[in-house]
mmCIF file of C-alpha atoms in Angstrom:
data_model
loop_
_atom_site.group_PDB
_atom_site.id
_atom_site.type_symbol
_atom_site.label_atom_id
_atom_site.label_comp_id
_atom_site.label_asym_id
_atom_site.label_seq_id
_atom_site.Cartn_x
_atom_site.Cartn_y
_atom_site.Cartn_z
ATOM 1 C CA UNK P 247 0.000 0.000 0.000
ATOM 2 C CA UNK P 248 1.219 3.483 -0.794
ATOM 3 C CA UNK P 249 2.139 5.941 1.890
ATOM 4 C CA UNK P 250 -1.036 7.112 3.614
ATOM 5 C CA UNK P 251 -1.536 10.783 4.458
ATOM 6 C CA UNK P 252 -1.797 11.700 8.148
ATOM 7 C CA UNK P 253 -5.197 11.791 9.784
ATOM 8 C CA UNK P 254 -6.280 15.322 10.756
ATOM 9 C CA UNK P 255 -7.806 16.235 14.149
ATOM 10 C CA UNK P 256 -11.189 14.690 14.975
ATOM 11 C CA UNK P 257 -14.207 16.308 13.370
ATOM 12 C CA UNK P 258 -16.969 17.893 15.442
ATOM 13 C CA UNK P 259 -19.613 15.361 16.498
ATOM 14 C CA UNK P 260 -23.181 15.480 15.214
ATOM 15 C CA UNK P 261 -26.483 14.325 16.784
ATOM 16 C CA UNK P 262 -27.204 10.606 16.507
ATOM 17 C CA UNK P 263 -30.023 10.657 13.982
ATOM 18 C CA UNK P 264 -29.323 7.917 11.450
ATOM 19 C CA UNK P 265 -28.054 8.253 7.889
ATOM 20 C CA UNK P 266 -29.425 11.187 5.944
ATOM 21 C CA UNK P 267 -29.649 9.773 2.434
ATOM 22 C CA UNK P 268 -32.167 9.747 -0.386
ATOM 23 C CA UNK P 269 -30.702 6.529 -1.749
ATOM 24 C CA UNK P 270 -32.622 3.281 -1.817
ATOM 25 C CA UNK P 271 -32.220 1.579 1.559
ATOM 26 C CA UNK P 272 -31.785 -1.863 0.033
ATOM 27 C CA UNK P 273 -28.966 -0.551 -2.153
ATOM 28 C CA UNK P 274 -27.188 0.821 0.914
ATOM 29 C CA UNK P 275 -27.653 -2.373 2.933
ATOM 30 C CA UNK P 276 -26.492 -4.575 0.050
ATOM 31 C CA UNK P 277 -23.372 -2.428 -0.220
ATOM 32 C CA UNK P 278 -22.682 -2.287 3.523
ATOM 33 C CA UNK P 279 -23.090 -5.983 4.327
ATOM 34 C CA UNK P 280 -19.881 -7.235 2.619
ATOM 35 C CA UNK P 281 -18.035 -4.040 3.565
ATOM 36 C CA UNK P 282 -18.829 -4.565 7.255
ATOM 37 C CA UNK P 283 -17.858 -8.224 6.996
ATOM 38 C CA UNK P 284 -14.535 -7.742 5.208
ATOM 39 C CA UNK P 285 -13.461 -4.291 6.422
ATOM 40 C CA UNK P 286 -15.726 -2.294 8.744
ATOM 41 C CA UNK P 287 -12.910 -0.839 10.824
ATOM 42 C CA UNK P 288 -11.648 -4.314 11.740
ATOM 43 C CA UNK P 289 -9.010 -4.869 9.036
ATOM 44 C CA UNK P 290 -5.585 -3.586 10.091
ATOM 45 C CA UNK P 291 -3.668 -1.756 7.344
ATOM 46 C CA UNK P 292 -0.599 -0.478 9.131
ATOM 47 C CA UNK P 293 0.152 0.263 12.749
ATOM 48 C CA UNK P 294 -2.720 2.342 14.124
ATOM 49 C CA UNK P 295 -4.735 2.341 10.841
ATOM 50 C CA UNK P 296 -7.923 0.386 10.062
ATOM 51 C CA UNK P 297 -9.841 -0.061 6.802
ATOM 52 C CA UNK P 298 -13.473 1.029 7.000
ATOM 53 C CA UNK P 299 -14.381 0.666 3.294
ATOM 54 C CA UNK P 300 -12.605 -0.601 0.188
ATOM 55 C CA UNK P 301 -14.074 0.463 -3.161
ATOM 56 C CA UNK P 302 -12.756 -0.259 -6.637
ATOM 57 C CA UNK P 303 -11.111 2.892 -7.927
ATOM 58 C CA UNK P 304 -13.294 2.944 -11.061
ATOM 59 C CA UNK P 305 -16.583 2.385 -9.152
ATOM 60 C CA UNK P 306 -18.001 5.916 -9.306
ATOM 61 C CA UNK P 307 -21.348 4.890 -7.813
ATOM 62 C CA UNK P 308 -19.660 3.117 -4.898
ATOM 63 C CA UNK P 309 -17.542 6.155 -4.098
ATOM 64 C CA UNK P 310 -20.566 8.452 -4.316
ATOM 65 C CA UNK P 311 -22.476 6.202 -1.903
ATOM 66 C CA UNK P 312 -19.606 6.156 0.591
ATOM 67 C CA UNK P 313 -19.243 9.927 0.403
ATOM 68 C CA UNK P 314 -22.984 10.354 1.020
ATOM 69 C CA UNK P 315 -22.830 8.079 4.057
ATOM 70 C CA UNK P 316 -19.741 9.772 5.494
ATOM 71 C CA UNK P 317 -21.078 13.272 4.978
ATOM 72 C CA UNK P 318 -21.883 13.996 8.650
ATOM 73 C CA UNK P 319 -20.015 11.377 10.637
ATOM 74 C CA UNK P 320 -18.647 12.229 14.094
ATOM 75 C CA UNK P 321 -15.209 10.758 13.427
ATOM 76 C CA UNK P 322 -12.316 11.613 11.141
ATOM 77 C CA UNK P 323 -11.373 9.363 8.232
ATOM 78 C CA UNK P 324 -8.886 9.524 5.386
ATOM 79 C CA UNK P 325 -8.649 8.129 1.861
ATOM 80 C CA UNK P 326 -5.725 6.378 0.216
ATOM 81 C CA UNK P 327 -4.942 4.147 -2.774
ATOM 82 C CA UNK P 328 -3.946 0.513 -2.272
ATOM 83 C CA UNK P 329 -0.485 -0.111 -3.689
ATOM 84 C CA UNK P 330 -0.563 -2.301 -6.790
ATOM 85 C CA UNK P 331 -4.359 -2.833 -6.618
ATOM 86 C CA UNK P 332 -7.216 -0.889 -8.242
ATOM 87 C CA UNK P 333 -8.814 -0.170 -4.851
ATOM 88 C CA UNK P 334 -9.402 3.008 -2.888
ATOM 89 C CA UNK P 335 -9.409 2.635 0.899
ATOM 90 C CA UNK P 336 -11.370 4.709 3.401
ATOM 91 C CA UNK P 337 -9.680 4.253 6.751
ATOM 92 C CA UNK P 338 -9.476 5.532 10.337
ATOM 93 C CA UNK P 339 -6.861 5.555 13.061
ATOM 94 C CA UNK P 340 -7.240 3.809 16.399
ATOM 95 C CA UNK P 341 -8.482 6.975 18.122
ATOM 96 C CA UNK P 342 -11.452 7.098 15.735
ATOM 97 C CA UNK P 343 -11.958 3.364 15.283
ATOM 98 C CA UNK P 344 -14.562 2.730 18.018
ATOM 99 C CA UNK P 345 -16.797 5.553 16.796
ATOM 100 C CA UNK P 346 -16.438 4.392 13.189
ATOM 101 C CA UNK P 347 -17.281 0.765 13.993
ATOM 102 C CA UNK P 348 -20.296 1.854 16.040
ATOM 103 C CA UNK P 349 -21.461 4.216 13.298
ATOM 104 C CA UNK P 350 -21.310 1.525 10.616
ATOM 105 C CA UNK P 351 -23.359 -0.872 12.749
ATOM 106 C CA UNK P 352 -25.793 1.898 13.681
ATOM 107 C CA UNK P 353 -26.411 2.809 10.033
ATOM 108 C CA UNK P 354 -27.361 -0.794 9.294
ATOM 109 C CA UNK P 355 -29.522 -1.147 12.400
ATOM 110 C CA UNK P 356 -31.312 2.099 11.596
ATOM 111 C CA UNK P 357 -32.038 1.127 7.996
ATOM 112 C CA UNK P 358 -33.377 -2.253 9.137
ATOM 113 C CA UNK P 359 -35.532 -0.713 11.852
ATOM 114 C CA UNK P 360 -33.759 -2.584 14.659
ATOM 115 C CA UNK P 361 -33.435 -1.104 18.111
ATOM 116 C CA UNK P 362 -30.178 0.745 18.559
ATOM 117 C CA UNK P 363 -27.343 0.665 21.074
ATOM 118 C CA UNK P 364 -25.621 3.327 23.135
ATOM 119 C CA UNK P 365 -22.806 5.241 21.464
ATOM 120 C CA UNK P 366 -19.226 4.609 22.662
ATOM 121 C CA UNK P 367 -19.388 7.825 24.720
ATOM 122 C CA UNK P 368 -22.683 6.750 26.267
ATOM 123 C CA UNK P 369 -21.292 3.274 26.934
ATOM 124 C CA UNK P 370 -18.416 4.880 28.819
ATOM 125 C CA UNK P 371 -20.913 6.784 30.989
ATOM 126 C CA UNK P 372 -22.817 3.564 31.696
ATOM 127 C CA UNK P 373 -19.609 1.840 32.816
ATOM 128 C CA UNK P 374 -18.970 4.670 35.287
ATOM 129 C CA UNK P 375 -22.290 4.068 37.053
ATOM 130 C CA UNK P 376 -21.035 1.167 39.161
ATOM 131 C CA UNK P 377 -17.968 3.078 40.446
ATOM 132 C CA UNK P 378 -18.708 6.804 40.301
ATOM 133 C CA UNK P 379 -18.954 8.893 43.472
ATOM 134 C CA UNK P 380 -21.833 10.753 41.790
ATOM 135 C CA UNK P 381 -23.904 7.981 40.155
ATOM 136 C CA UNK P 382 -27.097 10.027 40.393
ATOM 137 C CA UNK P 383 -25.591 12.686 38.107
ATOM 138 C CA UNK P 384 -24.642 10.097 35.503
ATOM 139 C CA UNK P 385 -28.104 8.541 35.735
ATOM 140 C CA UNK P 386 -29.692 11.991 35.297
ATOM 141 C CA UNK P 387 -27.540 12.658 32.227
ATOM 142 C CA UNK P 388 -28.584 9.332 30.685
ATOM 143 C CA UNK P 389 -32.228 9.951 31.568
ATOM 144 C CA UNK P 390 -32.176 13.392 29.968
ATOM 145 C CA UNK P 391 -30.533 11.985 26.839
ATOM 146 C CA UNK P 392 -33.201 9.313 26.596
ATOM 147 C CA UNK P 393 -36.035 11.801 27.113
ATOM 148 C CA UNK P 394 -34.603 13.981 24.327
ATOM 149 C CA UNK P 395 -34.380 11.019 21.922
ATOM 150 C CA UNK P 396 -30.587 10.865 22.005
ATOM 151 C CA UNK P 397 -30.297 7.521 23.794
ATOM 152 C CA UNK P 398 -31.815 4.218 22.724
ATOM 153 C CA UNK P 399 -34.362 2.389 24.910
ATOM 154 C CA UNK P 400 -32.885 0.058 27.544
ATOM 155 C CA UNK P 401 -29.247 0.705 26.539
ATOM 156 C CA UNK P 402 -27.937 -1.143 29.629
ATOM 157 C CA UNK P 403 -28.188 -4.707 28.299
ATOM 158 C CA UNK P 404 -24.900 -6.350 29.216
ATOM 159 C CA UNK P 405 -25.568 -9.000 31.926
ATOM 160 C CA UNK P 406 -22.291 -8.304 33.736
ATOM 161 C CA UNK P 407 -23.004 -4.573 33.839
ATOM 162 C CA UNK P 408 -26.538 -5.131 35.155
ATOM 163 C CA UNK P 409 -25.273 -7.487 37.871
ATOM 164 C CA UNK P 410 -22.648 -4.919 38.811
ATOM 165 C CA UNK P 411 -25.343 -2.266 39.242
ATOM 166 C CA UNK P 412 -27.341 -4.591 41.476
ATOM 167 C CA UNK P 413 -24.250 -5.426 43.527
ATOM 168 C CA UNK P 414 -23.594 -1.788 44.358
ATOM 169 C CA UNK P 415 -27.087 -1.455 45.852
ATOM 170 C CA UNK P 416 -25.859 -3.545 48.772
ATOM 171 C CA UNK P 417 -23.541 -0.725 49.831
ATOM 172 C CA UNK P 418 -26.802 1.118 50.669
ATOM 173 C CA UNK P 419 -25.633 4.512 49.380
ATOM 174 C CA UNK P 420 -28.558 6.960 49.206
ATOM 175 C CA UNK P 421 -27.277 8.612 46.015
ATOM 176 C CA UNK P 422 -26.932 5.244 44.321
ATOM 177 C CA UNK P 423 -30.512 4.295 45.163
ATOM 178 C CA UNK P 424 -31.556 7.579 43.563
ATOM 179 C CA UNK P 425 -29.541 6.642 40.457
ATOM 180 C CA UNK P 426 -31.167 3.204 40.199
ATOM 181 C CA UNK P 427 -34.581 4.822 40.560
ATOM 182 C CA UNK P 428 -33.844 7.070 37.570
ATOM 183 C CA UNK P 429 -32.615 4.134 35.471
ATOM 184 C CA UNK P 430 -35.852 2.223 36.047
ATOM 185 C CA UNK P 431 -38.131 5.241 35.631
ATOM 186 C CA UNK P 432 -36.667 5.936 32.195
ATOM 187 C CA UNK P 433 -36.409 2.305 31.009
ATOM 188 C CA UNK P 434 -32.626 2.483 30.770
ATOM 189 C CA UNK P 435 -32.050 -1.106 31.934
ATOM 190 C CA UNK P 436 -33.198 -4.052 29.833
ATOM 191 C CA UNK P 437 -35.889 -5.632 32.003
ATOM 192 C CA UNK P 438 -35.322 -9.171 30.780
ATOM 193 C CA UNK P 439 -31.631 -8.989 31.665
ATOM 194 C CA UNK P 440 -32.532 -7.374 35.003
ATOM 195 C CA UNK P 441 -34.978 -10.208 35.747
ATOM 196 C CA UNK P 442 -32.387 -12.818 34.866
ATOM 197 C CA UNK P 443 -29.652 -11.277 37.052
ATOM 198 C CA UNK P 444 -31.867 -10.333 40.027
ATOM 199 C CA UNK P 445 -31.681 -12.598 43.089
ATOM 200 C CA UNK P 446 -33.910 -12.750 46.159
ATOM 201 C CA UNK P 447 -31.139 -11.194 48.269
ATOM 202 C CA UNK P 448 -31.474 -8.009 46.182
ATOM 203 C CA UNK P 449 -35.209 -7.897 46.846
ATOM 204 C CA UNK P 450 -34.790 -8.540 50.588
ATOM 205 C CA UNK P 451 -32.368 -5.618 50.759
ATOM 206 C CA UNK P 452 -35.035 -3.261 49.461
ATOM 207 C CA UNK P 453 -37.624 -4.699 51.845
ATOM 208 C CA UNK P 454 -35.338 -4.210 54.841
ATOM 209 C CA UNK P 455 -34.633 -0.591 53.955
ATOM 210 C CA UNK P 456 -38.309 0.180 53.492
ATOM 211 C CA UNK P 457 -39.330 -1.594 56.681
ATOM 212 C CA UNK P 458 -36.740 0.181 58.830
ATOM 213 C CA UNK P 459 -37.766 3.071 61.006
ATOM 214 C CA UNK P 460 -37.984 6.395 59.226
ATOM 215 C CA UNK P 461 -34.711 8.242 59.660
ATOM 216 C CA UNK P 462 -34.560 11.850 60.793
ATOM 217 C CA UNK P 463 -31.715 12.370 58.334
ATOM 218 C CA UNK P 464 -33.165 13.705 55.025
ATOM 219 C CA UNK P 465 -30.326 12.002 53.153
ATOM 220 C CA UNK P 466 -31.288 8.597 54.537
ATOM 221 C CA UNK P 467 -34.979 9.372 54.063
ATOM 222 C CA UNK P 468 -34.270 9.781 50.352
ATOM 223 C CA UNK P 469 -32.821 6.246 50.291
ATOM 224 C CA UNK P 470 -36.038 4.848 51.764
ATOM 225 C CA UNK P 471 -38.104 6.799 49.259
ATOM 226 C CA UNK P 472 -36.007 5.582 46.323
ATOM 227 C CA UNK P 473 -36.128 1.985 47.610
ATOM 228 C CA UNK P 474 -39.925 2.192 47.679
ATOM 229 C CA UNK P 475 -40.065 3.587 44.142
ATOM 230 C CA UNK P 476 -37.641 0.937 42.856
ATOM 231 C CA UNK P 477 -39.817 -1.747 44.406
ATOM 232 C CA UNK P 478 -42.911 -0.200 42.802
ATOM 233 C CA UNK P 479 -41.276 -0.416 39.384
ATOM 234 C CA UNK P 480 -40.258 -4.034 39.923
ATOM 235 C CA UNK P 481 -43.860 -4.836 40.854
ATOM 236 C CA UNK P 482 -45.182 -2.890 37.861
ATOM 237 C CA UNK P 483 -43.001 -4.861 35.470
ATOM 238 C CA UNK P 484 -44.000 -8.192 37.136
ATOM 239 C CA UNK P 485 -40.405 -8.808 38.245
ATOM 240 C CA UNK P 486 -41.499 -9.126 41.903
ATOM 241 C CA UNK P 487 -44.440 -11.339 42.812
ATOM 242 C CA UNK P 488 -46.778 -9.279 45.046
ATOM 243 C CA UNK P 489 -47.959 -12.459 46.831
ATOM 244 C CA UNK P 490 -44.722 -13.840 48.224
ATOM 245 C CA UNK P 491 -42.710 -10.585 47.817
ATOM 246 C CA UNK P 492 -39.904 -12.434 46.032
ATOM 247 C CA UNK P 493 -38.709 -12.780 42.454
ATOM 248 C CA UNK P 494 -41.676 -13.672 40.287
ATOM 249 C CA UNK P 495 -41.324 -17.348 39.419
ATOM 250 C CA UNK P 496 -44.536 -17.354 37.369
ATOM 251 C CA UNK P 497 -42.962 -15.388 34.501
ATOM 252 C CA UNK P 498 -39.846 -15.941 32.427
ATOM 253 C CA UNK P 499 -39.902 -12.647 30.535
ATOM 254 C CA UNK P 500 -41.200 -9.466 32.221
ATOM 255 C CA UNK P 501 -41.773 -7.873 28.816
ATOM 256 C CA UNK P 502 -44.318 -10.571 27.987
ATOM 257 C CA UNK P 503 -46.096 -10.007 31.294
ATOM 258 C CA UNK P 504 -45.984 -6.196 31.160
ATOM 259 C CA UNK P 505 -47.173 -5.893 27.552
ATOM 260 C CA UNK P 506 -49.698 -8.708 28.141
ATOM 261 C CA UNK P 507 -48.521 -10.405 24.968
ATOM 262 C CA UNK P 508 -50.346 -13.643 24.218
ATOM 263 C CA UNK P 509 -49.181 -16.591 22.165
ATOM 264 C CA UNK P 510 -50.747 -19.541 20.392
ATOM 265 C CA UNK P 511 -47.831 -21.890 19.937
ATOM 266 C CA UNK P 512 -45.265 -19.941 17.920
ATOM 267 C CA UNK P 513 -47.789 -17.318 16.790
ATOM 268 C CA UNK P 514 -48.732 -14.004 18.393
ATOM 269 C CA UNK P 515 -52.384 -13.378 19.266
ATOM 270 C CA UNK P 516 -53.585 -9.870 18.410
ATOM 271 C CA UNK P 517 -57.032 -8.427 19.162
ATOM 272 C CA UNK P 518 -58.329 -6.455 16.163
ATOM 273 C CA UNK P 519 -61.925 -5.581 15.192
ATOM 274 C CA UNK P 520 -63.230 -7.246 18.313
ATOM 275 C CA UNK P 521 -61.779 -10.676 17.600
ATOM 276 C CA UNK P 522 -58.532 -12.514 18.271
ATOM 277 C CA UNK P 523 -56.298 -13.193 15.294
ATOM 278 C CA UNK P 524 -52.915 -14.872 15.039
ATOM 279 C CA UNK P 525 -49.789 -13.637 13.321
ATOM 280 C CA UNK P 526 -46.416 -15.301 12.994
ATOM 281 C CA UNK P 527 -43.628 -13.945 15.171
ATOM 282 C CA UNK P 528 -41.755 -13.047 11.993
ATOM 283 C CA UNK P 529 -44.612 -10.912 10.642
ATOM 284 C CA UNK P 530 -45.171 -9.234 14.008
ATOM 285 C CA UNK P 531 -41.491 -8.386 14.482
ATOM 286 C CA UNK P 532 -41.293 -7.243 10.859
ATOM 287 C CA UNK P 533 -44.134 -4.791 11.528
ATOM 288 C CA UNK P 534 -42.393 -3.463 14.657
ATOM 289 C CA UNK P 535 -39.210 -2.857 12.677
ATOM 290 C CA UNK P 536 -41.012 -1.147 9.801
ATOM 291 C CA UNK P 537 -42.735 1.154 12.303
ATOM 292 C CA UNK P 538 -39.466 1.889 14.059
ATOM 293 C CA UNK P 539 -37.608 2.498 10.798
ATOM 294 C CA UNK P 540 -40.155 5.073 9.714
ATOM 295 C CA UNK P 541 -39.980 6.735 13.115
ATOM 296 C CA UNK P 542 -36.219 6.997 12.636
ATOM 297 C CA UNK P 543 -37.015 8.851 9.410
ATOM 298 C CA UNK P 544 -39.041 11.363 11.417
ATOM 299 C CA UNK P 545 -42.566 10.065 10.836
ATOM 300 C CA UNK P 546 -44.965 10.298 13.764
ATOM 301 C CA UNK P 547 -46.710 7.159 14.918
ATOM 302 C CA UNK P 548 -50.015 9.083 14.996
ATOM 303 C CA UNK P 549 -49.803 9.626 11.234
ATOM 304 C CA UNK P 550 -49.200 5.973 10.361
ATOM 305 C CA UNK P 551 -52.264 3.969 9.333
ATOM 306 C CA UNK P 552 -53.349 1.279 6.887
ATOM 307 C CA UNK P 553 -53.472 3.893 4.108
ATOM 308 C CA UNK P 554 -49.801 4.771 4.528
ATOM 309 C CA UNK P 555 -47.978 3.764 1.290
ATOM 310 C CA UNK P 556 -45.493 1.388 2.932
ATOM 311 C CA UNK P 557 -48.173 -0.577 4.816
ATOM 312 C CA UNK P 558 -48.778 -4.008 3.291
ATOM 313 C CA UNK P 559 -51.291 -6.781 3.827
ATOM 314 C CA UNK P 560 -48.778 -8.430 6.156
ATOM 315 C CA UNK P 561 -48.267 -5.354 8.366
ATOM 316 C CA UNK P 562 -51.758 -3.786 8.323
ATOM 317 C CA UNK P 563 -53.384 -5.704 11.187
ATOM 318 C CA UNK P 564 -50.323 -5.787 13.467
ATOM 319 C CA UNK P 565 -49.950 -2.033 12.858
ATOM 320 C CA UNK P 566 -53.530 -1.396 14.016
ATOM 321 C CA UNK P 567 -53.001 -3.606 17.055
ATOM 322 C CA UNK P 568 -49.763 -1.884 18.067
ATOM 323 C CA UNK P 569 -51.307 1.567 17.634
ATOM 324 C CA UNK P 570 -54.234 0.519 19.841
ATOM 325 C CA UNK P 571 -51.764 -0.545 22.511
ATOM 326 C CA UNK P 572 -49.877 2.730 22.277
ATOM 327 C CA UNK P 573 -53.101 4.689 22.615
ATOM 328 C CA UNK P 574 -53.791 2.821 25.837
ATOM 329 C CA UNK P 575 -50.230 3.373 27.146
ATOM 330 C CA UNK P 576 -49.554 7.032 26.488
ATOM 331 C CA UNK P 577 -47.286 7.089 29.537
ATOM 332 C CA UNK P 578 -44.732 5.089 27.529
ATOM 333 C CA UNK P 579 -42.541 6.592 24.810
ATOM 334 C CA UNK P 580 -43.308 4.991 21.440
ATOM 335 C CA UNK P 581 -39.789 3.669 20.876
ATOM 336 C CA UNK P 582 -39.749 2.216 24.399
ATOM 337 C CA UNK P 583 -43.016 0.395 23.725
ATOM 338 C CA UNK P 584 -41.739 -1.003 20.427
ATOM 339 C CA UNK P 585 -38.615 -2.216 22.235
ATOM 340 C CA UNK P 586 -40.748 -3.917 24.881
ATOM 341 C CA UNK P 587 -42.932 -5.599 22.284
ATOM 342 C CA UNK P 588 -39.978 -6.870 20.287
ATOM 343 C CA UNK P 589 -38.230 -8.210 23.386
ATOM 344 C CA UNK P 590 -41.496 -9.919 24.361
ATOM 345 C CA UNK P 591 -41.989 -11.596 20.983
ATOM 346 C CA UNK P 592 -38.360 -12.084 19.953
ATOM 347 C CA UNK P 593 -36.275 -12.063 23.168
ATOM 348 C CA UNK P 594 -33.261 -13.765 21.627
ATOM 349 C CA UNK P 595 -33.244 -11.725 18.412
ATOM 350 C CA UNK P 596 -33.788 -14.837 16.333
ATOM 351 C CA UNK P 597 -36.057 -13.247 13.720
ATOM 352 C CA UNK P 598 -34.059 -12.474 10.598
ATOM 353 C CA UNK P 599 -35.338 -9.956 8.082
ATOM 354 C CA UNK P 600 -32.542 -9.611 5.564
ATOM 355 C CA UNK P 601 -33.938 -8.553 2.228
ATOM 356 C CA UNK P 602 -37.333 -7.619 3.623
ATOM 357 C CA UNK P 603 -36.911 -3.933 4.472
ATOM 358 C CA UNK P 604 -39.711 -2.071 2.630
#
């Protein structure tokens, strides 16, 4: 490879809003799939340099597509020619690699209508929660980001991270209880992972704090208040059984219980026009992702109906059902509700929809 020019200082970041492109989404996804597999910021070129894209030098359309995609990225990249090969390389240095890898995955997830993940910067904030002396401030920052649409639903999904957050509760720090309260109030922790990592000892801790005598210290009073609110959320999401006051053994997925999703074998039961109907998990998840993808584009859920051009015979009834649910749960953000429904119907992410993005 020829000598590569130096990488300039990092570019100014831009809001996480998905790719702004008028190109056909299938064309972009078909282009990105092999690029992410073979390059995607994971192919080392030289020390400290990583290939993000490789495009034949005479492929004008490919270069135009890459330039469109990279128009507003929040990382710095550079372009160089491969020595002895008719390829042009778009590459990043190690300092920009994590943001570039995340961005490439996020573009694909957005175009497919999948739920998104926290950015590298947001992931760093999440990791600080278990150790920070001011966890309530970090939790407030994350909550505000989520409320403003800048943070994906339930971004805390790593089982080890969730268990670490639960472990710190046992130190009984008032500020940390306040932080955990914020995380649950804003659906920042994946409830299925929380259910799986929660043990009865965690629940007994909350019970003991609530049952203790009311402290005269306002700081300690706040811990009791937060413990009560945390418990209320765990009851609301069916994670605690109100009868025996322990982890709810009658459910395996709190999202199923909370959304009251019903199944008939491997099919989802939806109630439309006064009668129960069944839809395959694949069709139901496909509808969720189409809805989410169009919300990423800026469409409002209120304006989506069976007359919307992208609605098909497959998605029409699930769309009506989901909108009915959202009307009944206006206390939930639309993207949060779609996340909950998808995790209820497809908890392991087994539904594949390659080639089916309308």
